[in-house]
Short mmCIF file of C-alpha atoms in Angstrom, two decimals:
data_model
loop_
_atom_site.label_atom_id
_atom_site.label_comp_id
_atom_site.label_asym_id
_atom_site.label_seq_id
_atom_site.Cartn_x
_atom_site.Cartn_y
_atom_site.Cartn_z
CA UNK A 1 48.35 -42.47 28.44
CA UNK A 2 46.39 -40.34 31.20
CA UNK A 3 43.01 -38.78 30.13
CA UNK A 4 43.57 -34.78 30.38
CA UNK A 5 40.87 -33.07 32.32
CA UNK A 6 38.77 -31.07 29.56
CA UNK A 7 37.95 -27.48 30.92
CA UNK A 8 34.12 -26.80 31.79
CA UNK A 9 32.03 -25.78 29.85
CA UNK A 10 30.74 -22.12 30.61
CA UNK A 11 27.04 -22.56 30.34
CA UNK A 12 25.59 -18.87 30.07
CA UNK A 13 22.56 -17.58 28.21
CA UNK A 14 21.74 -13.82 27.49
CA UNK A 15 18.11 -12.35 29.01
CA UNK A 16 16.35 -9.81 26.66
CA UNK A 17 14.77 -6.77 29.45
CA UNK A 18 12.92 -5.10 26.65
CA UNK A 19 10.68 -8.17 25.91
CA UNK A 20 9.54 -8.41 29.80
CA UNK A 21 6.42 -5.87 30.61
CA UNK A 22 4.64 -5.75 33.83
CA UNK A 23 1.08 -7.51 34.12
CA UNK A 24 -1.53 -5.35 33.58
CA UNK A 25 -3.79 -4.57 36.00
CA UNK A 26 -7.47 -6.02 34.33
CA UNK A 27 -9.88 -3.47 33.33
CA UNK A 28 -13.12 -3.04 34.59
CA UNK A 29 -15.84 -3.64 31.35
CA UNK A 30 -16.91 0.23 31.98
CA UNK A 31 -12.81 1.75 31.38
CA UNK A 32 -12.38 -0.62 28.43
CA UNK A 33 -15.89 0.54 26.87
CA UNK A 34 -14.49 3.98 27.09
CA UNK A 35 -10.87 3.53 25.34
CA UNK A 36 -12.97 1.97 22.54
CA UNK A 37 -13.57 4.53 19.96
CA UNK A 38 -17.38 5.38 18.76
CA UNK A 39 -17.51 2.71 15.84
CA UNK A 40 -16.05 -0.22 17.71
CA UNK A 41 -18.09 0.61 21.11
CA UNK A 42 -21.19 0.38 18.63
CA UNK A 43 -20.17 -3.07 17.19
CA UNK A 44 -19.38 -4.11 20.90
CA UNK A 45 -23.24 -2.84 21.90
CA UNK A 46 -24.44 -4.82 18.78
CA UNK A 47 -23.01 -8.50 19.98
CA UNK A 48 -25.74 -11.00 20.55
CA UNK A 49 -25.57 -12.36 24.41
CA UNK A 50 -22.80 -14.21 24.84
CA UNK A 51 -21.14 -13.59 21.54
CA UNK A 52 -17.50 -12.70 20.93
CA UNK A 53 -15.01 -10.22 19.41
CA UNK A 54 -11.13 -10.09 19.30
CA UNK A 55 -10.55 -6.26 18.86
CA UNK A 56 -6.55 -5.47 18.85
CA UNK A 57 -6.43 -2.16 21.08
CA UNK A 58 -2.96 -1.23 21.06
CA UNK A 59 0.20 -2.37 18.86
CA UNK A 60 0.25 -4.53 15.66
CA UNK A 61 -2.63 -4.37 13.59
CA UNK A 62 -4.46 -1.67 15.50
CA UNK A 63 -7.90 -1.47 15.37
CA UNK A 64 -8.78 -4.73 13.23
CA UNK A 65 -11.32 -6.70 14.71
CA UNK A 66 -12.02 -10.63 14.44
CA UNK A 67 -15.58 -11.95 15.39
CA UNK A 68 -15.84 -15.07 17.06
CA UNK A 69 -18.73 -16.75 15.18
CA UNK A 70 -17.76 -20.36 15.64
CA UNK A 71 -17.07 -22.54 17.80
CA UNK A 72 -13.54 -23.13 17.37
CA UNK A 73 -11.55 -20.46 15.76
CA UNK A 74 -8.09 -21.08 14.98
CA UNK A 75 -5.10 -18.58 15.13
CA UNK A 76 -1.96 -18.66 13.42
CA UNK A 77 0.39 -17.58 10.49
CA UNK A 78 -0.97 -20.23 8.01
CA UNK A 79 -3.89 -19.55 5.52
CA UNK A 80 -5.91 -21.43 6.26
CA UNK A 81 -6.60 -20.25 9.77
CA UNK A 82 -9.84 -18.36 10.64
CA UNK A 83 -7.56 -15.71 11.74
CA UNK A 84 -4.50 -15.74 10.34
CA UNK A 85 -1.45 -13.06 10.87
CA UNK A 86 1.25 -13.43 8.59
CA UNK A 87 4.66 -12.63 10.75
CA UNK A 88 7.35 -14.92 12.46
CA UNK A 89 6.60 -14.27 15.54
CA UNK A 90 3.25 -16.56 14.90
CA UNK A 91 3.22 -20.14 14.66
CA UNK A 92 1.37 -21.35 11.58
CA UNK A 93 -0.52 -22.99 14.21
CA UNK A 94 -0.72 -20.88 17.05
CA UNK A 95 -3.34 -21.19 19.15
CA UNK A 96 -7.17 -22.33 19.04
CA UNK A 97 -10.08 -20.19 20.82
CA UNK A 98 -13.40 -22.60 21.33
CA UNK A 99 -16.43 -21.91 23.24
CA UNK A 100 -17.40 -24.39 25.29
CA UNK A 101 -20.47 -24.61 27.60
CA UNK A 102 -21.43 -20.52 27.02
CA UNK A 103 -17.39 -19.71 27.84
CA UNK A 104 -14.42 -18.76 25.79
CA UNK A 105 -11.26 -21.00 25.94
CA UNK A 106 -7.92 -20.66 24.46
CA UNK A 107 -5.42 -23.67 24.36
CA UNK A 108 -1.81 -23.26 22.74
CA UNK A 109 -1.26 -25.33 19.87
CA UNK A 110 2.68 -25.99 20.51
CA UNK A 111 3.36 -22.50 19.47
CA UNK A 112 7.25 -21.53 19.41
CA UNK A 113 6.50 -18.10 20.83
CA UNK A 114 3.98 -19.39 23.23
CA UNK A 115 0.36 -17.73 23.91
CA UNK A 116 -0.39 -15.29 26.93
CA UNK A 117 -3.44 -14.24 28.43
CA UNK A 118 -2.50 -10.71 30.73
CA UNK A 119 0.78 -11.57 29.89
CA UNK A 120 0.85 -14.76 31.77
CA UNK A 121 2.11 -17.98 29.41
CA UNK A 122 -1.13 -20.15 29.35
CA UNK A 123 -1.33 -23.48 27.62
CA UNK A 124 -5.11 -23.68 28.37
CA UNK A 125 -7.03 -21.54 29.88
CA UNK A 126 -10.54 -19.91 30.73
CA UNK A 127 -11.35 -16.73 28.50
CA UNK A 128 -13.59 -14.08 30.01
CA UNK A 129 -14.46 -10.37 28.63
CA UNK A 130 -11.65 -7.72 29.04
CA UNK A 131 -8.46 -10.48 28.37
CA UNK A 132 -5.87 -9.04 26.70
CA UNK A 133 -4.21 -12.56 24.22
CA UNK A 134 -1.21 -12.07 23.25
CA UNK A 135 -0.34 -13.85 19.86
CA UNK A 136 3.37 -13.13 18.73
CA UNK A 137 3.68 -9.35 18.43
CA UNK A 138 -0.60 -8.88 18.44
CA UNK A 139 -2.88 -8.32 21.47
CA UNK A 140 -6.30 -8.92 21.12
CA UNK A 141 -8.90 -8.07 23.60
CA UNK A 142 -12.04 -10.01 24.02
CA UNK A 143 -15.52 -8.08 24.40
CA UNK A 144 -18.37 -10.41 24.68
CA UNK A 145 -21.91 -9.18 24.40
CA UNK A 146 -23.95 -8.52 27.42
CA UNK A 147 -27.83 -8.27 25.39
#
């Protein structure tokens, strides 16, 4: 009996446009003071040297604000989490922030969704003031005091 030929297979995928956004240009310190409103450029003034804050400027969660008062703060949809935001898009283990040596650094935990820093996919990467993180559907920007 001859083996029949099966057909190919037709490999495609489908490409979402709406989910793709340009890379921001980064903003200088001064223009990113300035979108802040009063209260949150006053908690910004009031960081110790060195410290940090994750303030979300723009989309899900607007306005909340997440100090960074250890040294490794964890992100993701699980409770226990020092920051935890409860949607799918968020792995319950997302992403971990630690300070190391005086900087910032944020390393993706395996997340499904992956972690982006200026909307650029990072796995690990150097943190400094001004980065937009993108975690699922929230973007966090990190101001880190100057006193």
């Amino acid at each position: 009996m001859a083996d029949k030929a099966l057909p190919p297979k037709d490999l495609t995928s489908t490409l979402n446009l709406r989910q793709l956004r340009s890379i921001p240009e980064p903003k200088q310190n001064q223009s990113l003071l300035n979108s802040l409103s009063e209260q949150e450029r006053e908690v910004v003034a009031a960081l110790p040297k060195d410290a940090g804050i994750l303030i979300i400027l723009s989309g899900a969660g607007l306005s909340s604000r997440y100090l960074l008062d250890s040294n490794n703060v964890k992100i993701g949809r699980d409770l226990n989490n020092e920051i935890c935001f409860d949607d799918i898009t968020v792995s319950r283990s997302h992403a971990l922030i630690e300070k190391v040596d005086g900087s910032y650094v944020i390393k993706d935990l395996g997340s499904l969704n992956g972690t982006y820093v200026n909307a650029v996919a990072v796995k690990n990467g150097v943190l400094k003031a001004g980065d937009e993180i993108q975690i699922g559907k929230y973007h966090l920007t990190l101001f880190v005091g100057e006193k």
